[in-house]
Amino acid sequence: MVTPFDDEGAFSPDAAAELAAWLVDTQKNEGLVLAGTTGESPTLTHDEQGDLFRAVRSAVDVPIVAGTGSNDTAAAVDLTKRAIAAGVDGVLVVTPYYNRPSQAALVDHFTAVAEAADELPMLIYDIPVRTGRKVSTEALLTLAHDVGNIIGIKDAAGDAAETAMLLSQAPDGFEIYSGDDGMTLPFLSIGAVGAIGVATHWTGVEHLEMFEAFAAGDVVRARELNAQMLPSFGFESMDAAPNPIPTKALLRMLGHKVGYGRPPMHIEPPALEAAARAVLEGSGLAVEALLP
């Protein structure tokens, strides 16, 4: 979920609660992830993240997963403790970025955060395009087998074959969530259980139908729905407007008070909202009916 800001760039708890309720009630999202990449976590203070967790916890009764990762292990531990105090249901912990620790150090880092989470379920977030370091399959398997509350991964590494290898050797119940909207359908084919998405802000209804069609063996219908959403997947992040800039533009167009991104994620290319409208008009998506 994006993190809403007001006109002065301050976090808006009321807008966060309203958006969360809309994502669940109208878009049929079965859970919400807060303070991830799309939530601009690098620009949020720890206090703001705690406020975000509490605001959304008070607004919805679906599972809430809190992004509590950092490139500083102590900071990730602190954020995880704050998330527990806010009443979340699980944590999402990204690979430490910029400092690029070794695989052995990654195992230590994720283990330390999992211990801070106590018995709260934890997902590892593997997104090497943003972190500069892929978590190796060997390291992931070590964590999956040795740390009881590490129960899955948000996979944005883009290698379905390697993910299939991971799942084949992981313990029973280890969960794969697609972290790249364009890879969700391929990941379902190898055993993923769902998606932690971006376009799911406005394609939640279609995602749910795609998951249900695939589970029922109707691969043709699942492919049709995936194709219908491809323009949204292309729009959600681009070189001139990286995620979450396009999502905030589209949500503003739909009337949500999410504001703009914080620097350095604040510059929008010209006519981005017009591009958002073009993505939706004639798309056949359920949210098209909500266009003003």
Coordinates of C-alpha atoms in Angstrom, one line a residue:
M1 CA 0.0 0.0 0.0
V2 CA 1.2 3.5 -0.8
T3 CA 1.7 5.8 2.2
P4 CA -0.6 8.9 1.9
F5 CA 0.9 12.3 2.5
D6 CA -1.0 15.6 2.9
D7 CA -0.3 18.8 0.9
E8 CA 2.7 19.6 3.1
G9 CA 4.2 16.2 2.7
A10 CA 3.2 15.0 6.2
F11 CA 1.9 11.5 6.8
S12 CA -1.9 11.4 6.8
P13 CA -3.2 8.7 9.1
D14 CA -6.9 9.4 8.2
A15 CA -6.1 9.0 4.5
A16 CA -4.2 5.8 5.2
A17 CA -7.2 4.4 7.1
E18 CA -9.6 5.4 4.3
L19 CA -7.4 3.9 1.6
A20 CA -6.8 0.7 3.5
A21 CA -10.6 0.2 3.9
W22 CA -11.1 0.9 0.2
L23 CA -8.4 -1.6 -0.8
V24 CA -10.1 -4.3 1.2
D25 CA -13.8 -3.5 0.7
T26 CA -13.8 -2.4 -3.0
Q27 CA -10.6 -4.0 -4.4
K28 CA -11.0 -7.2 -2.4
N29 CA -7.4 -7.3 -1.2
E30 CA -7.1 -10.2 1.3
G31 CA -4.3 -8.5 3.3
L32 CA -2.2 -5.3 3.2
V33 CA 1.5 -4.7 3.3
L34 CA 2.6 -1.4 4.8
A35 CA 5.9 0.5 4.5
G36 CA 7.3 -1.5 1.7
T37 CA 8.9 -0.2 -1.5
T38 CA 5.5 1.1 -2.6
G39 CA 5.0 2.7 0.8
E40 CA 8.2 4.8 0.5
S41 CA 9.7 3.3 3.6
P42 CA 13.2 4.8 3.0
T43 CA 11.6 8.3 3.5
L44 CA 9.5 7.4 6.6
T45 CA 10.8 7.9 10.2
H46 CA 10.4 5.0 12.6
D47 CA 7.7 7.0 14.4
E48 CA 5.8 7.5 11.2
Q49 CA 5.9 3.8 10.4
G50 CA 4.5 3.0 13.8
D51 CA 1.7 5.6 13.3
L52 CA 1.0 4.0 9.8
F53 CA 0.8 0.5 11.3
R54 CA -1.6 1.7 14.0
A55 CA -3.8 3.7 11.7
V56 CA -4.3 0.8 9.3
R57 CA -4.7 -1.7 12.1
S58 CA -7.6 0.3 13.4
A59 CA -9.3 0.5 9.9
V60 CA -9.3 -3.1 8.6
D61 CA -9.5 -6.6 10.0
V62 CA -7.5 -8.4 7.3
P63 CA -3.9 -9.5 8.0
I64 CA -1.4 -6.7 8.0
V65 CA 2.2 -7.3 7.2
A66 CA 4.6 -4.5 8.2
G67 CA 7.7 -3.6 6.3
T68 CA 10.4 -3.5 8.9
G69 CA 13.6 -3.9 6.9
S70 CA 16.7 -1.8 6.9
N71 CA 20.3 -2.0 5.9
D72 CA 21.0 -1.6 9.6
T73 CA 20.2 -4.7 11.6
A74 CA 19.6 -2.7 14.8
A75 CA 17.2 -0.4 13.0
A76 CA 15.3 -3.4 11.6
V77 CA 15.0 -4.9 15.0
D78 CA 13.7 -1.7 16.4
L79 CA 11.1 -1.3 13.6
T80 CA 10.0 -4.9 14.1
K81 CA 9.4 -4.3 17.8
R82 CA 7.4 -1.2 17.0
A83 CA 5.3 -3.3 14.5
I84 CA 4.5 -5.9 17.1
A85 CA 3.4 -3.2 19.5
A86 CA 1.1 -1.8 16.8
G87 CA -0.7 -5.2 16.5
V88 CA 0.4 -6.3 13.0
D89 CA 0.1 -9.9 11.9
G90 CA 3.5 -10.4 10.3
V91 CA 6.6 -8.6 9.1
L92 CA 8.3 -8.2 5.7
V93 CA 12.1 -7.7 5.9
V94 CA 14.0 -6.6 2.8
T95 CA 17.6 -7.5 2.0
P96 CA 20.0 -4.9 3.5
Y97 CA 20.6 -2.4 0.7
Y98 CA 23.6 -0.4 -0.3
N99 CA 26.2 -2.0 2.0
R100 CA 25.8 -5.4 0.3
P101 CA 26.6 -7.9 3.1
S102 CA 27.9 -11.4 2.5
Q103 CA 25.5 -14.3 2.3
A104 CA 26.6 -15.4 5.8
A105 CA 25.9 -11.9 7.1
L106 CA 22.5 -11.9 5.4
V107 CA 21.6 -15.1 7.3
D108 CA 22.7 -13.5 10.6
H109 CA 20.7 -10.3 9.8
F110 CA 17.5 -12.1 8.9
T111 CA 17.9 -14.4 11.9
A112 CA 18.3 -11.5 14.3
V113 CA 15.2 -9.8 13.0
A114 CA 13.2 -13.0 13.2
E115 CA 14.2 -13.4 16.8
A116 CA 13.0 -9.8 17.5
A117 CA 9.7 -10.7 15.9
D118 CA 9.4 -13.5 18.5
E119 CA 6.7 -15.9 17.1
L120 CA 5.3 -13.4 14.5
P121 CA 5.5 -14.7 11.0
M122 CA 8.2 -13.2 8.8
L123 CA 8.7 -12.9 5.1
I124 CA 12.0 -12.2 3.4
Y125 CA 11.8 -9.6 0.7
D126 CA 14.3 -10.4 -2.1
I127 CA 14.5 -7.6 -4.7
P128 CA 18.1 -7.4 -6.0
V129 CA 17.3 -4.6 -8.5
R130 CA 16.8 -2.3 -5.6
T131 CA 19.1 -3.8 -2.9
G132 CA 22.2 -4.7 -5.0
R133 CA 22.4 -8.2 -3.5
K134 CA 20.5 -11.3 -4.4
V135 CA 19.8 -13.6 -1.4
S136 CA 21.2 -16.9 -2.5
T137 CA 19.0 -20.0 -2.7
E138 CA 21.4 -21.7 -0.2
A139 CA 20.9 -18.8 2.3
L140 CA 17.1 -18.9 1.9
L141 CA 17.0 -22.6 2.5
T142 CA 19.1 -22.3 5.6
L143 CA 16.8 -19.7 7.0
A144 CA 13.6 -21.6 5.9
H145 CA 14.8 -24.8 7.7
D146 CA 16.5 -23.3 10.7
V147 CA 14.3 -20.3 11.7
G148 CA 10.8 -21.3 12.6
N149 CA 9.0 -18.0 12.0
I150 CA 10.5 -17.3 8.6
I151 CA 7.6 -18.7 6.7
G152 CA 8.1 -17.4 3.1
I153 CA 9.5 -14.9 0.7
K154 CA 8.3 -12.0 -1.4
D155 CA 10.1 -12.8 -4.6
A156 CA 11.0 -9.9 -6.9
A157 CA 14.2 -11.5 -8.3
G158 CA 12.5 -12.4 -11.6
D159 CA 13.9 -16.0 -11.9
A160 CA 11.0 -18.5 -11.8
A161 CA 13.3 -21.4 -12.4
E162 CA 15.4 -20.6 -9.4
T163 CA 12.3 -20.0 -7.3
A164 CA 11.0 -23.4 -8.3
M165 CA 14.3 -24.9 -7.1
L166 CA 13.9 -23.1 -3.8
L167 CA 10.3 -24.3 -3.3
S168 CA 11.3 -27.9 -4.2
Q169 CA 13.8 -28.0 -1.3
A170 CA 12.0 -25.7 1.2
P171 CA 10.1 -27.2 4.2
D172 CA 6.4 -27.9 3.8
G173 CA 4.3 -24.8 4.1
F174 CA 7.0 -22.4 3.0
E175 CA 5.2 -19.7 1.0
I176 CA 6.2 -17.9 -2.2
Y177 CA 4.5 -14.5 -2.9
S178 CA 5.1 -12.8 -6.2
G179 CA 6.8 -9.4 -5.7
D180 CA 6.7 -8.5 -9.4
D181 CA 3.2 -8.1 -10.9
G182 CA 4.4 -9.3 -14.4
M183 CA 5.7 -12.5 -12.8
T184 CA 2.6 -13.4 -10.8
L185 CA 1.0 -15.8 -13.2
P186 CA 4.3 -17.6 -14.0
F187 CA 5.0 -17.9 -10.3
L188 CA 1.5 -19.4 -9.7
S189 CA 2.5 -22.2 -12.1
I190 CA 5.4 -23.2 -9.8
G191 CA 3.5 -23.1 -6.6
A192 CA 3.3 -19.4 -5.4
V193 CA 0.4 -18.8 -3.1
G194 CA -0.3 -15.2 -4.0
A195 CA 1.1 -11.7 -4.7
I196 CA 2.2 -8.7 -2.8
G197 CA 1.5 -6.3 -5.7
V198 CA 1.5 -2.7 -6.9
A199 CA -1.2 -2.7 -9.5
T200 CA -3.4 -4.5 -7.0
H201 CA -4.3 -1.0 -5.8
W202 CA -6.7 -1.0 -8.8
T203 CA -6.7 -4.6 -10.1
G204 CA -7.5 -6.4 -6.9
V205 CA -10.8 -7.7 -8.2
E206 CA -9.1 -9.1 -11.4
H207 CA -6.2 -10.6 -9.4
L208 CA -8.6 -12.5 -7.2
E209 CA -10.5 -13.8 -10.2
M210 CA -7.2 -14.8 -11.8
F211 CA -6.1 -16.7 -8.7
E212 CA -9.4 -18.5 -8.5
A213 CA -9.4 -19.4 -12.2
F214 CA -5.9 -20.8 -11.9
A215 CA -6.7 -22.8 -8.8
A216 CA -9.8 -24.3 -10.6
G217 CA -7.6 -25.4 -13.5
D218 CA -8.9 -22.7 -15.9
V219 CA -5.6 -21.6 -17.2
V220 CA -7.1 -20.0 -20.3
R221 CA -9.2 -17.6 -18.2
A222 CA -6.2 -16.9 -15.9
R223 CA -4.2 -15.9 -19.0
E224 CA -7.0 -13.7 -20.3
L225 CA -7.1 -11.8 -17.0
N226 CA -3.3 -11.5 -16.9
A227 CA -3.3 -10.1 -20.4
Q228 CA -6.1 -7.6 -19.4
M229 CA -3.8 -6.3 -16.6
L230 CA -0.6 -6.1 -18.6
P231 CA -1.0 -2.4 -19.4
S232 CA -1.4 -1.7 -15.7
F233 CA 1.8 -3.7 -15.0
G234 CA 3.6 -1.6 -17.5
F235 CA 2.3 1.6 -16.1
E236 CA 3.1 1.0 -12.4
S237 CA 6.8 1.7 -12.8
M238 CA 8.9 3.2 -15.5
D239 CA 12.3 5.0 -15.8
A240 CA 10.7 8.5 -15.8
A241 CA 8.3 7.6 -13.0
P242 CA 9.5 4.7 -10.8
N243 CA 7.1 2.9 -8.4
P244 CA 5.2 4.3 -6.5
I245 CA 4.9 7.6 -8.4
P246 CA 2.5 6.2 -11.0
T247 CA 0.3 4.5 -8.4
K248 CA -0.1 7.7 -6.4
A249 CA -1.1 9.6 -9.6
L250 CA -3.7 7.0 -10.5
L251 CA -5.1 6.9 -7.0
R252 CA -5.4 10.7 -7.0
M253 CA -7.3 10.5 -10.2
L254 CA -9.7 8.2 -8.5
G255 CA -10.2 10.7 -5.7
H256 CA -7.9 9.3 -3.0
K257 CA -6.0 11.8 -0.9
V258 CA -2.6 10.1 -1.2
G259 CA -0.6 13.2 -2.1
Y260 CA 2.7 13.0 -4.0
G261 CA 6.0 11.2 -3.3
R262 CA 8.6 12.5 -0.9
P263 CA 11.9 13.6 -2.3
P264 CA 13.7 12.0 -4.0
M265 CA 10.5 10.2 -5.3
H266 CA 8.6 13.5 -6.0
I267 CA 9.2 14.4 -9.7
E268 CA 6.4 13.3 -12.0
P269 CA 6.7 13.4 -15.8
P270 CA 4.2 15.6 -17.6
A271 CA 0.7 14.2 -18.1
L272 CA 1.2 11.2 -15.8
E273 CA -2.5 11.3 -14.6
A274 CA -3.6 11.4 -18.2
A275 CA -1.5 8.3 -18.8
A276 CA -3.2 6.7 -15.9
R277 CA -6.6 7.5 -17.3
A278 CA -5.5 6.0 -20.7
V279 CA -4.5 2.8 -18.9
L280 CA -7.9 2.4 -17.4
E281 CA -10.3 3.7 -20.0
G282 CA -11.5 0.8 -22.1
S283 CA -9.5 -1.7 -20.0
G284 CA -12.5 -3.5 -18.8
L285 CA -11.2 -3.4 -15.2
A286 CA -13.7 -3.1 -12.4
V287 CA -12.2 0.2 -11.2
E288 CA -12.9 1.8 -14.6
A289 CA -16.5 2.5 -13.4
L290 CA -15.1 4.7 -10.7
L291 CA -13.4 7.2 -13.0
P292 CA -14.7 10.7 -12.5

